[in-house]
GROMACS .gro file of C-alpha atoms in nm:
model
  163
    1UNK     CA    1   3.667   2.456   2.709
    2UNK     CA    2   3.737   2.159   2.945
    3UNK     CA    3   3.447   1.938   3.039
    4UNK     CA    4   3.382   1.938   3.421
    5UNK     CA    5   3.399   1.597   3.572
    6UNK     CA    6   3.065   1.533   3.741
    7UNK     CA    7   3.114   1.184   3.854
    8UNK     CA    8   3.369   1.029   4.106
    9UNK     CA    9   3.435   0.657   4.208
   10UNK     CA   10   3.347   0.502   4.527
   11UNK     CA   11   3.469   0.211   4.719
   12UNK     CA   12   3.149   0.068   4.883
   13UNK     CA   13   3.136  -0.175   5.192
   14UNK     CA   14   2.921  -0.303   5.441
   15UNK     CA   15   2.930  -0.186   5.802
   16UNK     CA   16   2.667  -0.355   6.017
   17UNK     CA   17   2.348  -0.330   5.802
   18UNK     CA   18   2.447  -0.016   5.638
   19UNK     CA   19   2.619   0.035   5.302
   20UNK     CA   20   2.915   0.295   5.308
   21UNK     CA   21   3.124   0.446   5.064
   22UNK     CA   22   3.458   0.640   5.047
   23UNK     CA   23   3.633   0.826   4.753
   24UNK     CA   24   3.852   0.571   4.575
   25UNK     CA   25   4.132   0.842   4.565
   26UNK     CA   26   4.157   0.799   4.943
   27UNK     CA   27   4.202   0.415   4.936
   28UNK     CA   28   4.540   0.287   4.907
   29UNK     CA   29   4.427  -0.071   4.901
   30UNK     CA   30   4.197  -0.332   5.048
   31UNK     CA   31   4.337  -0.638   5.233
   32UNK     CA   32   4.190  -0.942   5.404
   33UNK     CA   33   4.138  -0.983   5.765
   34UNK     CA   34   4.481  -1.055   5.950
   35UNK     CA   35   4.607  -1.047   6.307
   36UNK     CA   36   4.585  -0.711   6.495
   37UNK     CA   37   4.825  -0.637   6.767
   38UNK     CA   38   4.679  -0.425   7.045
   39UNK     CA   39   4.824  -0.093   7.135
   40UNK     CA   40   4.830  -0.005   7.510
   41UNK     CA   41   4.648   0.324   7.617
   42UNK     CA   42   4.533   0.366   7.254
   43UNK     CA   43   4.167   0.534   7.206
   44UNK     CA   44   3.894   0.286   7.252
   45UNK     CA   45   3.827   0.276   6.875
   46UNK     CA   46   4.178   0.184   6.791
   47UNK     CA   47   4.176  -0.192   6.751
   48UNK     CA   48   4.554  -0.213   6.731
   49UNK     CA   49   4.816  -0.222   6.445
   50UNK     CA   50   4.912  -0.453   6.148
   51UNK     CA   51   5.232  -0.507   5.971
   52UNK     CA   52   5.167  -0.472   5.611
   53UNK     CA   53   5.472  -0.550   5.404
   54UNK     CA   54   5.693  -0.384   5.682
   55UNK     CA   55   5.495  -0.080   5.724
   56UNK     CA   56   5.310  -0.060   6.055
   57UNK     CA   57   4.937   0.068   6.011
   58UNK     CA   58   4.700   0.157   6.290
   59UNK     CA   59   4.355  -0.031   6.266
   60UNK     CA   60   4.033   0.169   6.342
   61UNK     CA   61   3.737   0.000   6.435
   62UNK     CA   62   3.438   0.205   6.309
   63UNK     CA   63   3.194  -0.020   6.476
   64UNK     CA   64   3.311   0.104   6.806
   65UNK     CA   65   3.378   0.453   6.685
   66UNK     CA   66   3.012   0.503   6.585
   67UNK     CA   67   2.841   0.242   6.792
   68UNK     CA   68   2.753   0.043   6.487
   69UNK     CA   69   2.647  -0.331   6.544
   70UNK     CA   70   2.853  -0.581   6.352
   71UNK     CA   71   2.685  -0.756   6.063
   72UNK     CA   72   2.533  -1.083   6.168
   73UNK     CA   73   2.617  -1.405   5.999
   74UNK     CA   74   2.241  -1.477   5.913
   75UNK     CA   75   2.209  -1.159   5.695
   76UNK     CA   76   2.090  -1.146   5.359
   77UNK     CA   77   2.443  -1.130   5.219
   78UNK     CA   78   2.550  -1.487   5.285
   79UNK     CA   79   2.634  -1.566   4.905
   80UNK     CA   80   2.924  -1.328   4.941
   81UNK     CA   81   3.115  -1.515   5.198
   82UNK     CA   82   3.437  -1.532   5.028
   83UNK     CA   83   3.431  -1.130   5.048
   84UNK     CA   84   3.361  -1.128   5.410
   85UNK     CA   85   3.575  -0.892   5.633
   86UNK     CA   86   3.884  -0.698   5.576
   87UNK     CA   87   4.045  -0.375   5.616
   88UNK     CA   88   4.039  -0.068   5.377
   89UNK     CA   89   4.384   0.100   5.391
   90UNK     CA   90   4.327   0.499   5.359
   91UNK     CA   91   4.577   0.756   5.298
   92UNK     CA   92   4.473   1.055   5.495
   93UNK     CA   93   4.693   1.352   5.477
   94UNK     CA   94   4.993   1.112   5.412
   95UNK     CA   95   4.911   0.890   5.696
   96UNK     CA   96   4.792   0.522   5.616
   97UNK     CA   97   4.501   0.413   5.844
   98UNK     CA   98   4.308   0.096   5.819
   99UNK     CA   99   3.947   0.060   5.883
  100UNK     CA  100   3.780  -0.247   5.979
  101UNK     CA  101   3.493  -0.356   5.743
  102UNK     CA  102   3.226  -0.641   5.750
  103UNK     CA  103   3.232  -0.689   5.369
  104UNK     CA  104   3.385  -0.513   5.076
  105UNK     CA  105   3.119  -0.441   4.809
  106UNK     CA  106   3.221  -0.275   4.493
  107UNK     CA  107   3.335   0.030   4.308
  108UNK     CA  108   3.081   0.244   4.165
  109UNK     CA  109   3.050   0.565   3.994
  110UNK     CA  110   2.832   0.818   4.147
  111UNK     CA  111   2.719   1.164   3.974
  112UNK     CA  112   2.801   1.430   4.200
  113UNK     CA  113   2.437   1.568   4.146
  114UNK     CA  114   2.279   1.262   4.296
  115UNK     CA  115   2.457   1.332   4.655
  116UNK     CA  116   2.212   1.462   4.883
  117UNK     CA  117   2.292   1.624   5.229
  118UNK     CA  118   2.302   1.371   5.529
  119UNK     CA  119   1.983   1.355   5.755
  120UNK     CA  120   2.060   1.499   6.095
  121UNK     CA  121   2.132   1.156   6.253
  122UNK     CA  122   2.201   0.844   6.058
  123UNK     CA  123   2.287   0.506   6.206
  124UNK     CA  124   2.466   0.674   6.512
  125UNK     CA  125   2.707   0.849   6.294
  126UNK     CA  126   2.716   1.220   6.343
  127UNK     CA  127   2.663   1.419   6.011
  128UNK     CA  128   3.007   1.582   6.053
  129UNK     CA  129   3.158   1.245   5.930
  130UNK     CA  130   2.937   1.197   5.625
  131UNK     CA  131   2.989   1.376   5.278
  132UNK     CA  132   2.651   1.288   5.154
  133UNK     CA  133   2.382   1.018   5.081
  134UNK     CA  134   2.300   0.853   4.764
  135UNK     CA  135   1.991   0.661   4.687
  136UNK     CA  136   2.090   0.279   4.592
  137UNK     CA  137   1.818   0.041   4.484
  138UNK     CA  138   1.597  -0.003   4.787
  139UNK     CA  139   1.831   0.181   5.050
  140UNK     CA  140   2.091   0.463   5.083
  141UNK     CA  141   2.459   0.457   5.033
  142UNK     CA  142   2.636   0.666   5.318
  143UNK     CA  143   2.930   0.843   5.188
  144UNK     CA  144   3.202   0.902   5.455
  145UNK     CA  145   3.416   1.208   5.445
  146UNK     CA  146   3.757   1.065   5.532
  147UNK     CA  147   3.931   1.399   5.603
  148UNK     CA  148   3.679   1.438   5.904
  149UNK     CA  149   3.672   1.089   6.022
  150UNK     CA  150   4.005   1.188   6.193
  151UNK     CA  151   4.111   1.512   6.280
  152UNK     CA  152   4.463   1.637   6.311
  153UNK     CA  153   4.462   1.574   6.698
  154UNK     CA  154   4.315   1.235   6.658
  155UNK     CA  155   4.573   1.144   6.374
  156UNK     CA  156   4.844   1.264   6.606
  157UNK     CA  157   4.735   1.048   6.900
  158UNK     CA  158   4.707   0.742   6.675
  159UNK     CA  159   4.993   0.768   6.438
  160UNK     CA  160   5.300   0.893   6.630
  161UNK     CA  161   5.249   0.635   6.891
  162UNK     CA  162   5.327   0.347   6.641
  163UNK     CA  163   5.620   0.496   6.461
   0.00000   0.00000   0.00000
């Protein structure tokens, strides 16, 4: 009998003062900050587009989307300055979308049994966007549900406009 896989890997990153994670299977790649070209009449949380090796990718600002303060330069994480800022390129239902992050953290393995349901309201993000929460050292890791971050209507607004 096949052993059921009880662990999965998360790419973790900093947004403001909180640590977030997304399923590594949804991550296409991680790229350094680069120039973003604005899109006229885009939703307020769409920062613009980037050209990544000939592919046009919309860039979403989760700070704006979820009303999260950006990480301050005088935070406790100054020793990781070389890892500061960038984009995580996600593949959501065949659509590539980049999200702005303050700092990439690391890839971790999480036991599915450790994941707890999210509290009603967490850092301004509605629970509908959160897969769960995992205790990490002295704080919590918030696992985002990339499938719910952008519903089909939003993807249609964001992606077709740039193709």
